[in-house]
Coordinates of C-alpha atoms in Angstrom, one line a residue:
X1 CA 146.9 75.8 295.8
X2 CA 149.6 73.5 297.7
X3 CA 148.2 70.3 298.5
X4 CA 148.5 70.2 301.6
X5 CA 145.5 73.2 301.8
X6 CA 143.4 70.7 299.3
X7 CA 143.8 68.3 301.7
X8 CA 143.1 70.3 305.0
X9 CA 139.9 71.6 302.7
X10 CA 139.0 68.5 302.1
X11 CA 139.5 66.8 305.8
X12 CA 137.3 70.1 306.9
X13 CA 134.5 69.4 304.4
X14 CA 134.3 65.5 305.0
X15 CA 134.7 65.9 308.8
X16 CA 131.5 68.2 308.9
X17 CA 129.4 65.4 306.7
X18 CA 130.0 63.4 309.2
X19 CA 129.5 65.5 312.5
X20 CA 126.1 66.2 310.8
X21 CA 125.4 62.7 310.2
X22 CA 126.5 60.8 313.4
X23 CA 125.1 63.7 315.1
X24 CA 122.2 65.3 313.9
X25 CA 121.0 62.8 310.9
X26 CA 121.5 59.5 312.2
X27 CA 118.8 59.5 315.2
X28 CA 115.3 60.6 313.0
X29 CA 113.5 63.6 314.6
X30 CA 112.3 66.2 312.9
X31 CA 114.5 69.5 313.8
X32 CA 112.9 72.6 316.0
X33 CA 112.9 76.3 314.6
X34 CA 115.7 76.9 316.9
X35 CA 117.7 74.0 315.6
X36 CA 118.0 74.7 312.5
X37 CA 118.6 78.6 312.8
X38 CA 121.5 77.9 314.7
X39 CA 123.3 75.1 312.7
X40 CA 122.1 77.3 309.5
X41 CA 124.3 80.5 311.1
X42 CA 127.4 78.1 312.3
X43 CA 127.5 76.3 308.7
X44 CA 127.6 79.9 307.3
X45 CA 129.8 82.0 309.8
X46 CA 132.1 79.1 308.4
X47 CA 132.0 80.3 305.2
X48 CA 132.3 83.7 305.6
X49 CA 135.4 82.9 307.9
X50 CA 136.8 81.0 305.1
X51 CA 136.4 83.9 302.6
X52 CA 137.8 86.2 305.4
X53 CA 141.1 84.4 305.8
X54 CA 141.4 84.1 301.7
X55 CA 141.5 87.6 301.9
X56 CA 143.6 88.7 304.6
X57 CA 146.3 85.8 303.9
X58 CA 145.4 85.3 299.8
X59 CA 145.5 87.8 297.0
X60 CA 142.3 89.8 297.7
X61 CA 141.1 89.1 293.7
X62 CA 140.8 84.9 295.1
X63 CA 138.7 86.4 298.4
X64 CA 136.3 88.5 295.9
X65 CA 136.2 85.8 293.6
X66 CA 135.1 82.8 296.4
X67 CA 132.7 85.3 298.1
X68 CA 131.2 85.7 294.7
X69 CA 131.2 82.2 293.8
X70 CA 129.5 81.1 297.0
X71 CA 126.4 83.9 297.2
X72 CA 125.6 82.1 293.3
X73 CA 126.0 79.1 294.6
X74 CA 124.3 79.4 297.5
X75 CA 120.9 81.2 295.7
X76 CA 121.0 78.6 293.0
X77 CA 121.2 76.1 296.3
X78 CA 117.9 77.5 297.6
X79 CA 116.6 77.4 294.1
X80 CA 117.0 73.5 294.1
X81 CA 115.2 73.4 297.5
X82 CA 112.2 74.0 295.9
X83 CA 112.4 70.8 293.6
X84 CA 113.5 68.8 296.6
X85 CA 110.2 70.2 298.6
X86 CA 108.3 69.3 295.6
X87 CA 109.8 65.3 295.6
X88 CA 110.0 65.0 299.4
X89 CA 106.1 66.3 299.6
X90 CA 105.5 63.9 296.2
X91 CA 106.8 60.6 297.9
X92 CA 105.0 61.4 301.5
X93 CA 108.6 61.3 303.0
X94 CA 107.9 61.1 307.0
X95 CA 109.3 64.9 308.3
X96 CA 111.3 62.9 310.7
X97 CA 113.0 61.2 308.1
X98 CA 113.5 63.9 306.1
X99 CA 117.0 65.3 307.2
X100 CA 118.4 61.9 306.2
X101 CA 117.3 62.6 302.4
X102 CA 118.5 66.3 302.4
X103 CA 121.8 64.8 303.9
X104 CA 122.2 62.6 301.2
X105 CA 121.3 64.7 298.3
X106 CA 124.1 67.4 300.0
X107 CA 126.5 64.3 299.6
X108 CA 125.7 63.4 296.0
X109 CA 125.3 67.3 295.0
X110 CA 129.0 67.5 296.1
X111 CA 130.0 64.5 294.7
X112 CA 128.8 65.2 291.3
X113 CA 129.7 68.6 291.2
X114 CA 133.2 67.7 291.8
X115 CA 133.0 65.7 288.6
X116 CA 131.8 68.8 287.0
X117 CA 134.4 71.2 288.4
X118 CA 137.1 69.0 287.4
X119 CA 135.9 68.3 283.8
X120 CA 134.9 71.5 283.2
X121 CA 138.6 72.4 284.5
X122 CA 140.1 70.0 281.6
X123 CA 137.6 71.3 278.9
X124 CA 138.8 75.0 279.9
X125 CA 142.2 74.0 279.4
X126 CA 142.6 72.3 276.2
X127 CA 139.7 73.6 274.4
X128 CA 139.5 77.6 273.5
X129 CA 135.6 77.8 272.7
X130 CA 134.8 76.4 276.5
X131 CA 133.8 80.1 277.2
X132 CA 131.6 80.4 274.3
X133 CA 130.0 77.1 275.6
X134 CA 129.4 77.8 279.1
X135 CA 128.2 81.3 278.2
X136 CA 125.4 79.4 275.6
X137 CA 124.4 77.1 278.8
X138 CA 123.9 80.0 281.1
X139 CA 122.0 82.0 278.5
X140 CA 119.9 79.2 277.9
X141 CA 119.4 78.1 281.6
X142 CA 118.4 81.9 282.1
X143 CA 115.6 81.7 279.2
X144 CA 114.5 78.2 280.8
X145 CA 114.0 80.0 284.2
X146 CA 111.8 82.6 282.6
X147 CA 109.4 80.0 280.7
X148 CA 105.8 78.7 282.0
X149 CA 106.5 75.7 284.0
X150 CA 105.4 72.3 282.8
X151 CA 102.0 71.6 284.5
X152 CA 103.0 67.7 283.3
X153 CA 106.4 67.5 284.5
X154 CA 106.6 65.5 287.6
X155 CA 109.8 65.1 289.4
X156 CA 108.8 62.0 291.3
X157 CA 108.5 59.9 288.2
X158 CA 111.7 61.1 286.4
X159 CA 113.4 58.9 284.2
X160 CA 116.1 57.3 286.9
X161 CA 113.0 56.3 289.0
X162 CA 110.6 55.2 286.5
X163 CA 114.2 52.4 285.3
X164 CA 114.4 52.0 289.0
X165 CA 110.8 50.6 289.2
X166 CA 110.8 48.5 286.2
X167 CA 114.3 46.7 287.0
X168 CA 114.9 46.8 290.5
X169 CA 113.0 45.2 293.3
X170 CA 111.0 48.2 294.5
X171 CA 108.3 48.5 297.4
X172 CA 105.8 51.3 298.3
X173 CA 105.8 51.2 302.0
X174 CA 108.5 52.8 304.2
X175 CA 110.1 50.9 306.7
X176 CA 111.3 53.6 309.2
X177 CA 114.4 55.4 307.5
X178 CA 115.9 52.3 306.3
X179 CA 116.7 52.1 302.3
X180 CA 116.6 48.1 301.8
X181 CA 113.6 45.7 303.5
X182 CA 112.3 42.5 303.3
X183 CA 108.5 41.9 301.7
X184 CA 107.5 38.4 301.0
X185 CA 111.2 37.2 301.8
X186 CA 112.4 39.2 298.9
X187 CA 115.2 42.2 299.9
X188 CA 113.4 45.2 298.0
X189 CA 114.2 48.6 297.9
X190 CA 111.8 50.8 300.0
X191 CA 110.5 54.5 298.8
X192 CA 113.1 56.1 301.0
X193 CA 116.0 54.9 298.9
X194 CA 113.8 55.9 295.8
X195 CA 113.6 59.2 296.4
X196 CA 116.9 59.6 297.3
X197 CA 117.7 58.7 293.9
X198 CA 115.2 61.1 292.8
X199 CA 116.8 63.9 294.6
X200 CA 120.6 62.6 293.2
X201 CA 119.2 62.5 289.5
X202 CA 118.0 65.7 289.8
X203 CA 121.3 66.9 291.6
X204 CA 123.0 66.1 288.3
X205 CA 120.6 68.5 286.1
X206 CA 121.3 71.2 289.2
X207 CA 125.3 70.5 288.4
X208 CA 124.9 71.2 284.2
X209 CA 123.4 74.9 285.7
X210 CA 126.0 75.9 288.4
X211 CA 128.8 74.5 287.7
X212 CA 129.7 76.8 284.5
X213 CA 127.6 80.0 286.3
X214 CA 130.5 79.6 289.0
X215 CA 133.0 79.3 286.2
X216 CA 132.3 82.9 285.0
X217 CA 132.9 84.3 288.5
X218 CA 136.6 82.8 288.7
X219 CA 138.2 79.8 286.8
X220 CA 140.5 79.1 289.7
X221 CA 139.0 75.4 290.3
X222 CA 140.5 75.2 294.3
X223 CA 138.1 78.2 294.7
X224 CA 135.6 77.0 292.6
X225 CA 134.9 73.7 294.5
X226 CA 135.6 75.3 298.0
X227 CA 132.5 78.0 297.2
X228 CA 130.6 75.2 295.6
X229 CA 131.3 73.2 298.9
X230 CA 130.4 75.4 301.3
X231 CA 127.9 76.6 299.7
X232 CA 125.8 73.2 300.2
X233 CA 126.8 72.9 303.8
X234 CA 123.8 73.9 305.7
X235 CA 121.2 73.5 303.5
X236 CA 120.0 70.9 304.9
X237 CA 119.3 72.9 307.7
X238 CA 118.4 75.6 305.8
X239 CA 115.5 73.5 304.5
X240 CA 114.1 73.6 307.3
X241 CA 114.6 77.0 308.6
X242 CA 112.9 78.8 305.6
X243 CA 110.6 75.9 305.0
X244 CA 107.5 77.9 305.2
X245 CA 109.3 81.0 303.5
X246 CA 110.1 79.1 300.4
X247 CA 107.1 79.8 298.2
X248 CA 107.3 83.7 299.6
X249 CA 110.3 83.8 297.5
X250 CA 108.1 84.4 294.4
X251 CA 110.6 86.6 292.1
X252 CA 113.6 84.5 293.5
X253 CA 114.1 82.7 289.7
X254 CA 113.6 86.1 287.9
X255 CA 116.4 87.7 290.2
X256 CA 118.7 84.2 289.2
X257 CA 117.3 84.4 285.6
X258 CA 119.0 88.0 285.4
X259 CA 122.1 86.9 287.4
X260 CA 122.2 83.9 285.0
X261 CA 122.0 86.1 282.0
X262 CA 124.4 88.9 283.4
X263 CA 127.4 86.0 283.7
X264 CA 126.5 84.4 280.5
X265 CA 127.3 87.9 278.6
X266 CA 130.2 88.2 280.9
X267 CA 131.9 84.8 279.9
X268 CA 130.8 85.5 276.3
X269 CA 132.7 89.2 276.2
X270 CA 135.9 87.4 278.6
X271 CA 135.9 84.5 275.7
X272 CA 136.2 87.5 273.0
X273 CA 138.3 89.3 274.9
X274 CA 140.8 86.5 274.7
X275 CA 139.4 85.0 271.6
X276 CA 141.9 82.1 269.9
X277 CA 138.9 80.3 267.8
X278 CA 139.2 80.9 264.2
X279 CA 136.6 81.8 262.4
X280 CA 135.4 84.4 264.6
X281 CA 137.9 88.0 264.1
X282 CA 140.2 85.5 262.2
X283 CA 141.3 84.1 265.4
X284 CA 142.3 87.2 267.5
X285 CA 141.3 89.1 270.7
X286 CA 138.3 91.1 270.0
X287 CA 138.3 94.5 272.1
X288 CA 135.1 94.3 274.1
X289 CA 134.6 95.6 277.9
X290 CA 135.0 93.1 280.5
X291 CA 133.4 92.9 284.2
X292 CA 136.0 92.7 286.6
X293 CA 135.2 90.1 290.0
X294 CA 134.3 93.0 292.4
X295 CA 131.6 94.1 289.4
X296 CA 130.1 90.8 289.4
X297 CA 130.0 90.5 293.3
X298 CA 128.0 93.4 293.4
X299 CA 125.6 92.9 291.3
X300 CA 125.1 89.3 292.2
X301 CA 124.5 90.5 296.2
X302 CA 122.2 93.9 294.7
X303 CA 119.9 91.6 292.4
X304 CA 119.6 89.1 295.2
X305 CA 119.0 91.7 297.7
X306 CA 116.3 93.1 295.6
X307 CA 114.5 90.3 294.6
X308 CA 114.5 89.1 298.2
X309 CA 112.8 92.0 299.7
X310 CA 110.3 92.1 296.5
X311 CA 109.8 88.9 297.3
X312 CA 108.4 89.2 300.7
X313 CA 106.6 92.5 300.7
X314 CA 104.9 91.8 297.6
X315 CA 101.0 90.4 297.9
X316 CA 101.7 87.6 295.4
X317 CA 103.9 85.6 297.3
X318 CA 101.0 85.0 299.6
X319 CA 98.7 84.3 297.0
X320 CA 101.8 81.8 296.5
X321 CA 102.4 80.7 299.4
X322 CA 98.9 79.0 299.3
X323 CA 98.8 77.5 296.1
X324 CA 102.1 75.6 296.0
X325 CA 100.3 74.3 299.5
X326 CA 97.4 72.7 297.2
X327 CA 99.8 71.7 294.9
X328 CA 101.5 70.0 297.0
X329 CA 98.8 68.0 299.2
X330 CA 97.5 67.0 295.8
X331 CA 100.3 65.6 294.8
X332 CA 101.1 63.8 298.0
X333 CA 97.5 62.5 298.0
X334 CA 97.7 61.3 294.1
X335 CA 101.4 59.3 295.4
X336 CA 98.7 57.4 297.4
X337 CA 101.2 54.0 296.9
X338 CA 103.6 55.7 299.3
X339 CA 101.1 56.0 302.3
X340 CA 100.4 53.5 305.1
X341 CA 96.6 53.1 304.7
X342 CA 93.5 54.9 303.8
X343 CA 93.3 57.1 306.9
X344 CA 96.5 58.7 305.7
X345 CA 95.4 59.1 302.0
X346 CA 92.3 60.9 303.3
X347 CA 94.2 63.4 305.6
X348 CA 96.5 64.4 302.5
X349 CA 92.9 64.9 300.5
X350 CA 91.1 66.7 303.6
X351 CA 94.8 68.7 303.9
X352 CA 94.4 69.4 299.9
X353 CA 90.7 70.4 300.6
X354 CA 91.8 73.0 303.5
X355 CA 94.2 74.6 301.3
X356 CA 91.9 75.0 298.7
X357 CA 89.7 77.0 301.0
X358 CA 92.0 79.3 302.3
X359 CA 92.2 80.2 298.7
X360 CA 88.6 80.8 298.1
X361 CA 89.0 83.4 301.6
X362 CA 91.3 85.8 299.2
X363 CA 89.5 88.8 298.4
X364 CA 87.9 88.9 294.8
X365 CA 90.3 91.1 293.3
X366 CA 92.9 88.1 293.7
X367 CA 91.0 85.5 292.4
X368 CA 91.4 86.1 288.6
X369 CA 95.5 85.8 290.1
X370 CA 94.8 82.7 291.9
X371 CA 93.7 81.5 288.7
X372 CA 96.3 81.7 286.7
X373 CA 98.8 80.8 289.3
X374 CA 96.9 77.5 289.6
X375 CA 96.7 76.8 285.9
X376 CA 100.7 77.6 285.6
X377 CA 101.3 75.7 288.0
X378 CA 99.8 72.9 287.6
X379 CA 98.0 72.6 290.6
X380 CA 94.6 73.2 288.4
X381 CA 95.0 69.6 287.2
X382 CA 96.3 68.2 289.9
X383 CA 92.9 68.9 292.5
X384 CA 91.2 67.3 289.6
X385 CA 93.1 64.5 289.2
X386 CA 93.0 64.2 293.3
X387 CA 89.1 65.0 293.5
X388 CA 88.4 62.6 290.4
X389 CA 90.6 59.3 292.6
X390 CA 89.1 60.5 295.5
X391 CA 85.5 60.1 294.1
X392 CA 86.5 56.9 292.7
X393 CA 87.9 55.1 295.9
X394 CA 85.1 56.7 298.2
X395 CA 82.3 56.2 295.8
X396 CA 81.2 59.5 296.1

């Protein structure tokens, strides 16, 4: 691409950062259902007028290729959400001052991920087994998204926070939205810039996934970071607009595991297909079928499609709807250093308590499910380890 459509990209991209910052981000309120439907549909009639212009003015392969890119990007974007709901609801972030951490991990995500595009770029270029590499990754990243998730693993304590704590001034009140305050005379940094940081570590982990899934779908890196880009404009809003949906979406990660998968075969038959590393087929091509863009566009949208609509029909994604709730308020009651004083500890543990009930009002057929969905994910432990400090600080 010129450079003079780089930098009209660019000027685009950084001037809608800061429209939703000066605009939207910068006065904290929490946004209505209204809000954040329409900024969600204006961020991506954007997009799709993007990919519409590639293909009436580009070669029509580029225009397949970006819508492609962005759909992956833009599922795998609404997979991360869940990990940022998981943080946000870990350090009690105020829903006010939510927007302005979503903002900023969109900013870092992009930042990072433009590291990525461009070093994966370089390792394409001078290195033949790239391919082979990225294909391993996705396979891998597809396996991982199948597994039993760590009851253990805590995403609030990773290990960027937990250096954070031990060699940086830290405090464990919130002073509005602001990132830096003063306790004791001392400038400290306040919870709001920690899990920020949170968010922006695990941004990086999000990069290792996408960045060689979009790869597969076209190696043309001007289309591979506008996809990527526009793909995490509006999620922010997004956040908020399927806020309540998110834990509906209980076969999302199978449809992405699958999607995942399918890409990682595709780059590992495209890597054979134009094979130059020597020991395997003593250096040349190996004749294998290939999936051409419009194949992988369709089955990215028909596995997403499905998945989706599985997703919310099926009777499961209540049942999970209400115990990523407990999960949830018992974790934001066990980050008890993050609230303002006991009255707001207790509401997270009566909040915790409430959830658990609704539970106990499924029928009894779905309580052998419940079950298990609480022991996988973790939430089993964590009402125990909520009741257990709760007994302990009320005496009880």
């Amino acid at each position: 691409m010129p450079a003079w459509v780089w930098a009209i990209t660019l000027v685009v991209i950084l001037g809608l950062l800061a429209f939703d910052f000066f605009f939207h981000v910068r006065k904290a309120h929490e946004p209505t259902l209204k809000e954040a439907a329409w900024w969600s549909a204006f961020y991506v009639g954007i997009a799709i007028v993007f990919g519409l212009v590639l293909l009436a003015v580009g070669d029509h392969h580029l225009g397949i290729e970006y819508f492609s890119g962005y759909i992956l990007e833009k599922a795998l974007s609404v997979d991360n959400l869940f990990v940022f709901l998981v943080i946000i609801s870990s350090f009690a972030v105020p829903r006010k001052d939510q927007q302005k951490v979503l903002l900023f991990g969109i900013v870092f995500a992009l930042i990072m991920r433009s590291l990525f595009i461009f070093a994966g770029m370089a390792l394409i270029d001078h290195f033949t087994w790239a391919f082979y590499l990225f294909g391993l990754i996705l396979l891998l990243t597809a396996g991982k998204l199948l597994a039993p998730e760590d009851e253990d693993h805590d995403d609030s304590n990773n290990l960027v926070i937990r250096l954070a704590k031990r060699f940086l001034r830290t405090t464990d009140h919130y002073d509005g939205d602001k990132l830096f305050t003063v306790e004791n005379g001392k400038r400290v940094l306040t919870p709001m810039l920690l899990v920020m940081v949170a968010i922006g570590g695990t941004d990086i982990l999000f990069a290792l996934d996408s960045i060689p899934a979009i790869y597969a779908v076209t190696t043309n890196v001007y289309i591979v970071f506008a996809a990527t880009a526009f793909s995490l404009m509006g999620l922010r809003q997004l956040y908020f607009l399927i806020d309540g949906l998110l834990d509906r979406l209980v076969y999302l990660k199978y449809g992405l595991a699958i999607i995942l998968g399918f890409i990682g075969v595709k780059l590992v038959l495209e890597a054979l297909h134009t094979n130059q590393v020597g020991f395997i087929n003593g250096g040349e091509p190996v004749h294998v079928y290939t999936f051409d863009p419009a194949h992988s566009l369709i089955v990215i949208i028909a596995v997403l499609t499905l998945t989706v609509i599985a997703s919310l029909v099926s009777p499961k994604g209540k049942v999970m709807t209400a115990v990523r709730s407990v999960e949830r308020n018992a974790h934001s009651y066990l980050h008890t250093e993050y609230h303002g004083d006991e009255g707001e500890r207790e509401e997270y543990f009566q909040k915790m308590v409430a959830s658990v009930e609704k539970l106990a009002a499924f029928d009894a057929a779905r309580q052998p499910q419940i079950e298990q969905m609480m022991e996988e994910t973790g939430a089993t432990l964590a009402v125990q380890k909520a009741e257990k400090l709760h007994a302990q600080a009320t005496g009880n």
